[in-house]
Amino acid sequence: MRIAIAGAGNVGRSIAQELIGNGHRVMLIERQPRQLRPERVPEADWVLADACELSSLEEADVASCDVVVAATGDDKANLVVSLLAKTEFAVPRVVARVNRAENEWLFNEQWGVDVAVSKPRLMAALVEEAVTVGDLVRLMTFRQGEANLVEITLPRNAPYEGQPVRSVPLPRDSALVAILRGKRVMVPTGDDPLEAGDELIFVCTTEVEEQIRAVVLGAASSAE
């Protein structure tokens, strides 16, 4: 993919390095000359420009990008970049960094944001995911599609422990997309049995989260 990242600070550079390592073409857009450090990520294309300016995004050919990441340390700038990327250049995927938790409610489809990444929420989710067994933890929200990435660590004596994936009657608008078992990441098939301690990763709408909880953990657990 061709990916544009607005903001070449520590966060933007780290994202760029990760994406380049995965084989993607990355362009870093930075308005502060002192932050322009091509030697830090030499494989990226570096552009000195203000990503909040329409003309700058046109010159950078953002319209040809598959993804735009608004990764500056300024929430207002990230919202403007997201809105321009989506409405003016029809970028298919816009990911925005949320710096201040109180601004998170703004980062939605009305501002062109497909996925908002909030450090406080993500850290809280990771803490919950690490210590919570037998409950549903929301890891991430995909704003445009109103879908969530959620996780349940399967406790012992759960209704479908030891049974194959196909036997789990998941509701509509939900899918089991991965099973984390120890150090393994498994793409589940219908024949894979569920084991206590499995971390089950689902994509689902908000409306069916409680149904998933009831199915996987049992109705009694969901009602508590």
PDB file of C-alpha atoms in Angstrom:
ATOM      1  CA  MET A   1       0.000   0.000   0.000  1.00  0.00           C
ATOM      2  CA  ARG A   2       0.945   3.645  -0.375  1.00  0.00           C
ATOM      3  CA  ILE A   3       0.551   5.340   2.987  1.00  0.00           C
ATOM      4  CA  ALA A   4       0.865   9.006   3.957  1.00  0.00           C
ATOM      5  CA  ILE A   5       1.656   9.904   7.558  1.00  0.00           C
ATOM      6  CA  ALA A   6       1.073  13.449   8.761  1.00  0.00           C
ATOM      7  CA  GLY A   7       3.508  14.191  11.551  1.00  0.00           C
ATOM      8  CA  ALA A   8       7.112  12.982  11.625  1.00  0.00           C
ATOM      9  CA  GLY A   9       7.701  13.050  15.363  1.00  0.00           C
ATOM     10  CA  ASN A  10       8.530   9.932  17.361  1.00  0.00           C
ATOM     11  CA  VAL A  11       5.071   8.460  16.804  1.00  0.00           C
ATOM     12  CA  GLY A  12       4.974   9.133  13.061  1.00  0.00           C
ATOM     13  CA  ARG A  13       8.487   7.792  12.511  1.00  0.00           C
ATOM     14  CA  SER A  14       7.776   4.661  14.535  1.00  0.00           C
ATOM     15  CA  ILE A  15       4.639   3.963  12.494  1.00  0.00           C
ATOM     16  CA  ALA A  16       6.593   4.562   9.280  1.00  0.00           C
ATOM     17  CA  GLN A  17       9.364   2.160  10.237  1.00  0.00           C
ATOM     18  CA  GLU A  18       6.862  -0.552  11.112  1.00  0.00           C
ATOM     19  CA  LEU A  19       4.937  -0.137   7.856  1.00  0.00           C
ATOM     20  CA  ILE A  20       8.081  -0.038   5.721  1.00  0.00           C
ATOM     21  CA  GLY A  21       9.248  -3.202   7.439  1.00  0.00           C
ATOM     22  CA  ASN A  22       5.982  -4.787   6.325  1.00  0.00           C
ATOM     23  CA  GLY A  23       6.657  -3.861   2.707  1.00  0.00           C
ATOM     24  CA  HIS A  24       4.566  -0.705   2.300  1.00  0.00           C
ATOM     25  CA  ARG A  25       5.510   2.591   0.625  1.00  0.00           C
ATOM     26  CA  VAL A  26       5.417   5.418   3.147  1.00  0.00           C
ATOM     27  CA  MET A  27       5.442   9.190   2.816  1.00  0.00           C
ATOM     28  CA  LEU A  28       6.061  11.344   5.898  1.00  0.00           C
ATOM     29  CA  ILE A  29       4.623  14.868   5.815  1.00  0.00           C
ATOM     30  CA  GLU A  30       6.079  17.298   8.356  1.00  0.00           C
ATOM     31  CA  ARG A  31       5.667  21.071   8.645  1.00  0.00           C
ATOM     32  CA  GLN A  32       8.456  21.712  11.159  1.00  0.00           C
ATOM     33  CA  PRO A  33      11.895  21.856   9.488  1.00  0.00           C
ATOM     34  CA  ARG A  34      13.586  20.726  12.718  1.00  0.00           C
ATOM     35  CA  GLN A  35      11.527  17.511  12.648  1.00  0.00           C
ATOM     36  CA  LEU A  36      12.568  16.735   9.083  1.00  0.00           C
ATOM     37  CA  ARG A  37      15.086  13.955   9.678  1.00  0.00           C
ATOM     38  CA  PRO A  38      15.249  11.699   6.623  1.00  0.00           C
ATOM     39  CA  GLU A  39      18.242   9.868   8.072  1.00  0.00           C
ATOM     40  CA  ARG A  40      15.945   8.458  10.796  1.00  0.00           C
ATOM     41  CA  VAL A  41      13.726   6.690   8.232  1.00  0.00           C
ATOM     42  CA  PRO A  42      15.686   6.763   4.964  1.00  0.00           C
ATOM     43  CA  GLU A  43      13.329   4.372   3.175  1.00  0.00           C
ATOM     44  CA  ALA A  44      10.418   6.827   3.459  1.00  0.00           C
ATOM     45  CA  ASP A  45       9.611   9.746   1.175  1.00  0.00           C
ATOM     46  CA  TRP A  46       9.890  12.982   3.188  1.00  0.00           C
ATOM     47  CA  VAL A  47       7.812  16.064   2.420  1.00  0.00           C
ATOM     48  CA  LEU A  48       8.220  19.443   4.147  1.00  0.00           C
ATOM     49  CA  ALA A  49       4.667  20.795   4.110  1.00  0.00           C
ATOM     50  CA  ASP A  50       1.650  21.586   6.249  1.00  0.00           C
ATOM     51  CA  ALA A  51      -0.715  18.607   5.972  1.00  0.00           C
ATOM     52  CA  CYS A  52      -3.594  20.854   7.039  1.00  0.00           C
ATOM     53  CA  GLU A  53      -3.259  22.800   3.786  1.00  0.00           C
ATOM     54  CA  LEU A  54      -5.226  21.496   0.817  1.00  0.00           C
ATOM     55  CA  SER A  55      -2.539  22.576  -1.636  1.00  0.00           C
ATOM     56  CA  SER A  56       0.127  20.656   0.298  1.00  0.00           C
ATOM     57  CA  LEU A  57      -1.884  17.456   0.144  1.00  0.00           C
ATOM     58  CA  GLU A  58      -2.482  17.969  -3.564  1.00  0.00           C
ATOM     59  CA  GLU A  59       1.241  18.397  -4.223  1.00  0.00           C
ATOM     60  CA  ALA A  60       1.960  15.273  -2.180  1.00  0.00           C
ATOM     61  CA  ASP A  61      -0.577  13.356  -4.318  1.00  0.00           C
ATOM     62  CA  VAL A  62      -2.500  12.122  -1.293  1.00  0.00           C
ATOM     63  CA  ALA A  63      -5.311  11.059  -3.633  1.00  0.00           C
ATOM     64  CA  SER A  64      -3.168   8.116  -4.726  1.00  0.00           C
ATOM     65  CA  CYS A  65      -2.716   6.854  -1.155  1.00  0.00           C
ATOM     66  CA  ASP A  66      -4.515   3.818   0.189  1.00  0.00           C
ATOM     67  CA  VAL A  67      -4.247   5.046   3.780  1.00  0.00           C
ATOM     68  CA  VAL A  68      -3.647   8.364   5.518  1.00  0.00           C
ATOM     69  CA  VAL A  69      -2.468   8.388   9.133  1.00  0.00           C
ATOM     70  CA  ALA A  70      -2.961  11.631  11.080  1.00  0.00           C
ATOM     71  CA  ALA A  71      -0.253  11.213  13.717  1.00  0.00           C
ATOM     72  CA  THR A  72       0.609  14.710  14.895  1.00  0.00           C
ATOM     73  CA  GLY A  73       0.598  15.741  18.542  1.00  0.00           C
ATOM     74  CA  ASP A  74      -2.235  18.201  17.896  1.00  0.00           C
ATOM     75  CA  ASP A  75      -5.787  16.839  17.887  1.00  0.00           C
ATOM     76  CA  LYS A  76      -7.103  19.803  15.890  1.00  0.00           C
ATOM     77  CA  ALA A  77      -4.529  19.175  13.167  1.00  0.00           C
ATOM     78  CA  ASN A  78      -5.330  15.465  13.111  1.00  0.00           C
ATOM     79  CA  LEU A  79      -9.024  16.195  12.643  1.00  0.00           C
ATOM     80  CA  VAL A  80      -8.357  18.621   9.781  1.00  0.00           C
ATOM     81  CA  VAL A  81      -6.011  16.174   8.053  1.00  0.00           C
ATOM     82  CA  SER A  82      -8.573  13.385   8.420  1.00  0.00           C
ATOM     83  CA  LEU A  83     -11.410  15.491   7.046  1.00  0.00           C
ATOM     84  CA  LEU A  84      -9.401  16.685   4.050  1.00  0.00           C
ATOM     85  CA  ALA A  85      -8.096  13.185   3.277  1.00  0.00           C
ATOM     86  CA  LYS A  86     -11.590  11.703   3.263  1.00  0.00           C
ATOM     87  CA  THR A  87     -13.706  14.467   1.740  1.00  0.00           C
ATOM     88  CA  GLU A  88     -11.275  16.086  -0.725  1.00  0.00           C
ATOM     89  CA  PHE A  89      -9.184  13.096  -1.756  1.00  0.00           C
ATOM     90  CA  ALA A  90     -11.480  10.131  -1.047  1.00  0.00           C
ATOM     91  CA  VAL A  91      -8.735   8.197   0.741  1.00  0.00           C
ATOM     92  CA  PRO A  92     -10.182   4.731   1.479  1.00  0.00           C
ATOM     93  CA  ARG A  93      -8.767   4.439   5.004  1.00  0.00           C
ATOM     94  CA  VAL A  94      -8.055   7.229   7.480  1.00  0.00           C
ATOM     95  CA  VAL A  95      -6.476   6.466  10.845  1.00  0.00           C
ATOM     96  CA  ALA A  96      -6.174   9.254  13.413  1.00  0.00           C
ATOM     97  CA  ARG A  97      -4.205   9.605  16.631  1.00  0.00           C
ATOM     98  CA  VAL A  98      -6.134  10.948  19.629  1.00  0.00           C
ATOM     99  CA  ASN A  99      -3.816  12.826  21.986  1.00  0.00           C
ATOM    100  CA  ARG A 100      -6.283  14.013  24.614  1.00  0.00           C
ATOM    101  CA  ALA A 101      -8.910  11.596  25.909  1.00  0.00           C
ATOM    102  CA  GLU A 102     -11.536  14.329  26.237  1.00  0.00           C
ATOM    103  CA  ASN A 103     -11.378  14.890  22.463  1.00  0.00           C
ATOM    104  CA  GLU A 104     -12.023  11.270  21.536  1.00  0.00           C
ATOM    105  CA  TRP A 105     -15.734  11.825  20.853  1.00  0.00           C
ATOM    106  CA  LEU A 106     -14.848  14.090  17.923  1.00  0.00           C
ATOM    107  CA  PHE A 107     -12.913  11.422  16.053  1.00  0.00           C
ATOM    108  CA  ASN A 108     -15.751   9.887  14.063  1.00  0.00           C
ATOM    109  CA  GLU A 109     -16.938   9.457  10.485  1.00  0.00           C
ATOM    110  CA  GLN A 110     -18.194  13.052  10.363  1.00  0.00           C
ATOM    111  CA  TRP A 111     -14.556  14.131  10.574  1.00  0.00           C
ATOM    112  CA  GLY A 112     -13.471  11.487   8.068  1.00  0.00           C
ATOM    113  CA  VAL A 113     -11.966   9.147  10.670  1.00  0.00           C
ATOM    114  CA  ASP A 114     -12.284   5.409  10.035  1.00  0.00           C
ATOM    115  CA  VAL A 115     -10.201   4.298  13.025  1.00  0.00           C
ATOM    116  CA  ALA A 116      -9.320   6.459  16.036  1.00  0.00           C
ATOM    117  CA  VAL A 117      -6.417   5.337  18.190  1.00  0.00           C
ATOM    118  CA  SER A 118      -6.476   6.717  21.708  1.00  0.00           C
ATOM    119  CA  LYS A 119      -3.474   5.906  23.869  1.00  0.00           C
ATOM    120  CA  PRO A 120      -5.426   5.986  27.156  1.00  0.00           C
ATOM    121  CA  ARG A 121      -8.169   3.747  25.794  1.00  0.00           C
ATOM    122  CA  LEU A 122      -5.702   1.390  24.141  1.00  0.00           C
ATOM    123  CA  MET A 123      -3.602   1.136  27.293  1.00  0.00           C
ATOM    124  CA  ALA A 124      -6.680   0.518  29.413  1.00  0.00           C
ATOM    125  CA  ALA A 125      -7.853  -2.158  26.990  1.00  0.00           C
ATOM    126  CA  LEU A 126      -4.460  -3.854  27.028  1.00  0.00           C
ATOM    127  CA  VAL A 127      -4.427  -3.841  30.834  1.00  0.00           C
ATOM    128  CA  GLU A 128      -7.903  -5.376  30.903  1.00  0.00           C
ATOM    129  CA  GLU A 129      -6.959  -7.889  28.230  1.00  0.00           C
ATOM    130  CA  ALA A 130      -3.911  -8.945  30.214  1.00  0.00           C
ATOM    131  CA  VAL A 131      -5.705  -9.537  33.509  1.00  0.00           C
ATOM    132  CA  THR A 132      -9.306 -10.335  32.587  1.00  0.00           C
ATOM    133  CA  VAL A 133     -10.464 -13.915  32.134  1.00  0.00           C
ATOM    134  CA  GLY A 134     -14.098 -14.656  31.473  1.00  0.00           C
ATOM    135  CA  ASP A 135     -15.205 -11.225  30.316  1.00  0.00           C
ATOM    136  CA  LEU A 136     -15.424  -9.280  27.071  1.00  0.00           C
ATOM    137  CA  VAL A 137     -12.848  -6.523  26.510  1.00  0.00           C
ATOM    138  CA  ARG A 138     -13.236  -3.996  23.687  1.00  0.00           C
ATOM    139  CA  LEU A 139      -9.823  -3.425  22.115  1.00  0.00           C
ATOM    140  CA  MET A 140     -10.633  -1.040  19.287  1.00  0.00           C
ATOM    141  CA  THR A 141     -13.531   0.651  17.521  1.00  0.00           C
ATOM    142  CA  PHE A 142     -13.721   0.985  13.754  1.00  0.00           C
ATOM    143  CA  ARG A 143     -15.742   4.159  13.576  1.00  0.00           C
ATOM    144  CA  GLN A 144     -17.059   4.203  10.029  1.00  0.00           C
ATOM    145  CA  GLY A 145     -18.442   0.693  10.077  1.00  0.00           C
ATOM    146  CA  GLU A 146     -19.613   0.885  13.706  1.00  0.00           C
ATOM    147  CA  ALA A 147     -17.724  -2.345  14.350  1.00  0.00           C
ATOM    148  CA  ASN A 148     -15.500  -3.275  17.275  1.00  0.00           C
ATOM    149  CA  LEU A 149     -12.539  -5.541  17.859  1.00  0.00           C
ATOM    150  CA  VAL A 150     -13.229  -7.419  21.091  1.00  0.00           C
ATOM    151  CA  GLU A 151     -11.493 -10.149  23.069  1.00  0.00           C
ATOM    152  CA  ILE A 152     -12.660 -12.862  25.441  1.00  0.00           C
ATOM    153  CA  THR A 153     -10.243 -15.111  27.320  1.00  0.00           C
ATOM    154  CA  LEU A 154     -11.999 -18.441  27.626  1.00  0.00           C
ATOM    155  CA  PRO A 155     -12.276 -19.624  31.253  1.00  0.00           C
ATOM    156  CA  ARG A 156     -12.389 -23.233  32.349  1.00  0.00           C
ATOM    157  CA  ASN A 157     -15.806 -24.863  32.179  1.00  0.00           C
ATOM    158  CA  ALA A 158     -17.076 -22.383  29.587  1.00  0.00           C
ATOM    159  CA  PRO A 159     -20.015 -23.845  27.594  1.00  0.00           C
ATOM    160  CA  TYR A 160     -17.967 -24.570  24.458  1.00  0.00           C
ATOM    161  CA  GLU A 161     -14.620 -25.489  26.009  1.00  0.00           C
ATOM    162  CA  GLY A 162     -13.258 -28.517  24.156  1.00  0.00           C
ATOM    163  CA  GLN A 163     -15.768 -28.168  21.318  1.00  0.00           C
ATOM    164  CA  PRO A 164     -14.975 -27.186  17.715  1.00  0.00           C
ATOM    165  CA  VAL A 165     -15.400 -23.609  16.548  1.00  0.00           C
ATOM    166  CA  ARG A 166     -18.275 -24.575  14.263  1.00  0.00           C
ATOM    167  CA  SER A 167     -20.377 -25.547  17.253  1.00  0.00           C
ATOM    168  CA  VAL A 168     -20.392 -21.977  18.639  1.00  0.00           C
ATOM    169  CA  PRO A 169     -23.642 -20.278  17.505  1.00  0.00           C
ATOM    170  CA  LEU A 170     -22.380 -16.745  17.010  1.00  0.00           C
ATOM    171  CA  PRO A 171     -24.934 -14.020  16.258  1.00  0.00           C
ATOM    172  CA  ARG A 172     -25.173 -12.171  12.982  1.00  0.00           C
ATOM    173  CA  ASP A 173     -22.772  -9.286  12.420  1.00  0.00           C
ATOM    174  CA  SER A 174     -19.982 -11.062  14.257  1.00  0.00           C
ATOM    175  CA  ALA A 175     -16.973 -13.172  13.323  1.00  0.00           C
ATOM    176  CA  LEU A 176     -14.253 -15.017  15.226  1.00  0.00           C
ATOM    177  CA  VAL A 177     -11.144 -13.796  13.397  1.00  0.00           C
ATOM    178  CA  ALA A 178      -8.275 -15.157  15.513  1.00  0.00           C
ATOM    179  CA  ILE A 179      -7.406 -17.413  18.420  1.00  0.00           C
ATOM    180  CA  LEU A 180      -4.322 -16.559  20.481  1.00  0.00           C
ATOM    181  CA  ARG A 181      -3.057 -19.711  22.170  1.00  0.00           C
ATOM    182  CA  GLY A 182       0.185 -19.293  24.072  1.00  0.00           C
ATOM    183  CA  LYS A 183       2.631 -17.841  21.550  1.00  0.00           C
ATOM    184  CA  ARG A 184       0.575 -19.003  18.565  1.00  0.00           C
ATOM    185  CA  VAL A 185      -1.779 -16.919  16.452  1.00  0.00           C
ATOM    186  CA  MET A 186      -4.354 -19.185  14.836  1.00  0.00           C
ATOM    187  CA  VAL A 187      -6.765 -18.358  12.033  1.00  0.00           C
ATOM    188  CA  PRO A 188      -9.709 -20.439  13.243  1.00  0.00           C
ATOM    189  CA  THR A 189     -11.309 -23.151  11.154  1.00  0.00           C
ATOM    190  CA  GLY A 190     -14.522 -24.955  11.941  1.00  0.00           C
ATOM    191  CA  ASP A 191     -12.639 -28.007  13.212  1.00  0.00           C
ATOM    192  CA  ASP A 192     -10.376 -26.203  15.707  1.00  0.00           C
ATOM    193  CA  PRO A 193     -11.338 -27.051  19.311  1.00  0.00           C
ATOM    194  CA  LEU A 194     -11.521 -24.275  21.878  1.00  0.00           C
ATOM    195  CA  GLU A 195      -9.285 -24.573  24.934  1.00  0.00           C
ATOM    196  CA  ALA A 196      -9.396 -22.871  28.322  1.00  0.00           C
ATOM    197  CA  GLY A 197      -7.057 -19.891  28.243  1.00  0.00           C
ATOM    198  CA  ASP A 198      -7.619 -19.210  24.541  1.00  0.00           C
ATOM    199  CA  GLU A 199      -7.866 -15.511  23.724  1.00  0.00           C
ATOM    200  CA  LEU A 200     -10.725 -15.260  21.240  1.00  0.00           C
ATOM    201  CA  ILE A 201     -10.643 -12.182  18.994  1.00  0.00           C
ATOM    202  CA  PHE A 202     -13.940 -11.128  17.402  1.00  0.00           C
ATOM    203  CA  VAL A 203     -15.042  -8.396  15.025  1.00  0.00           C
ATOM    204  CA  CYS A 204     -18.645  -7.431  15.719  1.00  0.00           C
ATOM    205  CA  THR A 205     -21.117  -4.592  15.964  1.00  0.00           C
ATOM    206  CA  THR A 206     -21.766  -2.999  19.327  1.00  0.00           C
ATOM    207  CA  GLU A 207     -25.315  -4.349  19.347  1.00  0.00           C
ATOM    208  CA  VAL A 208     -24.248  -8.007  19.437  1.00  0.00           C
ATOM    209  CA  GLU A 209     -21.435  -7.778  22.005  1.00  0.00           C
ATOM    210  CA  GLU A 210     -23.698  -8.963  24.835  1.00  0.00           C
ATOM    211  CA  GLN A 211     -24.941 -11.840  22.682  1.00  0.00           C
ATOM    212  CA  ILE A 212     -21.364 -12.957  22.047  1.00  0.00           C
ATOM    213  CA  ARG A 213     -20.635 -12.746  25.758  1.00  0.00           C
ATOM    214  CA  ALA A 214     -23.712 -14.841  26.544  1.00  0.00           C
ATOM    215  CA  VAL A 215     -22.874 -17.484  23.941  1.00  0.00           C
ATOM    216  CA  VAL A 216     -19.165 -17.838  24.748  1.00  0.00           C
ATOM    217  CA  LEU A 217     -19.356 -17.487  28.527  1.00  0.00           C
ATOM    218  CA  GLY A 218     -22.880 -18.704  29.187  1.00  0.00           C
ATOM    219  CA  ALA A 219     -26.069 -16.779  29.834  1.00  0.00           C
ATOM    220  CA  ALA A 220     -25.568 -16.798  33.606  1.00  0.00           C
ATOM    221  CA  SER A 221     -22.156 -15.139  33.319  1.00  0.00           C
ATOM    222  CA  SER A 222     -23.503 -12.494  30.968  1.00  0.00           C
ATOM    223  CA  ALA A 223     -26.332 -11.641  33.366  1.00  0.00           C
ATOM    224  CA  GLU A 224     -24.024 -11.016  36.337  1.00  0.00           C
TER     225      GLU A 224
END
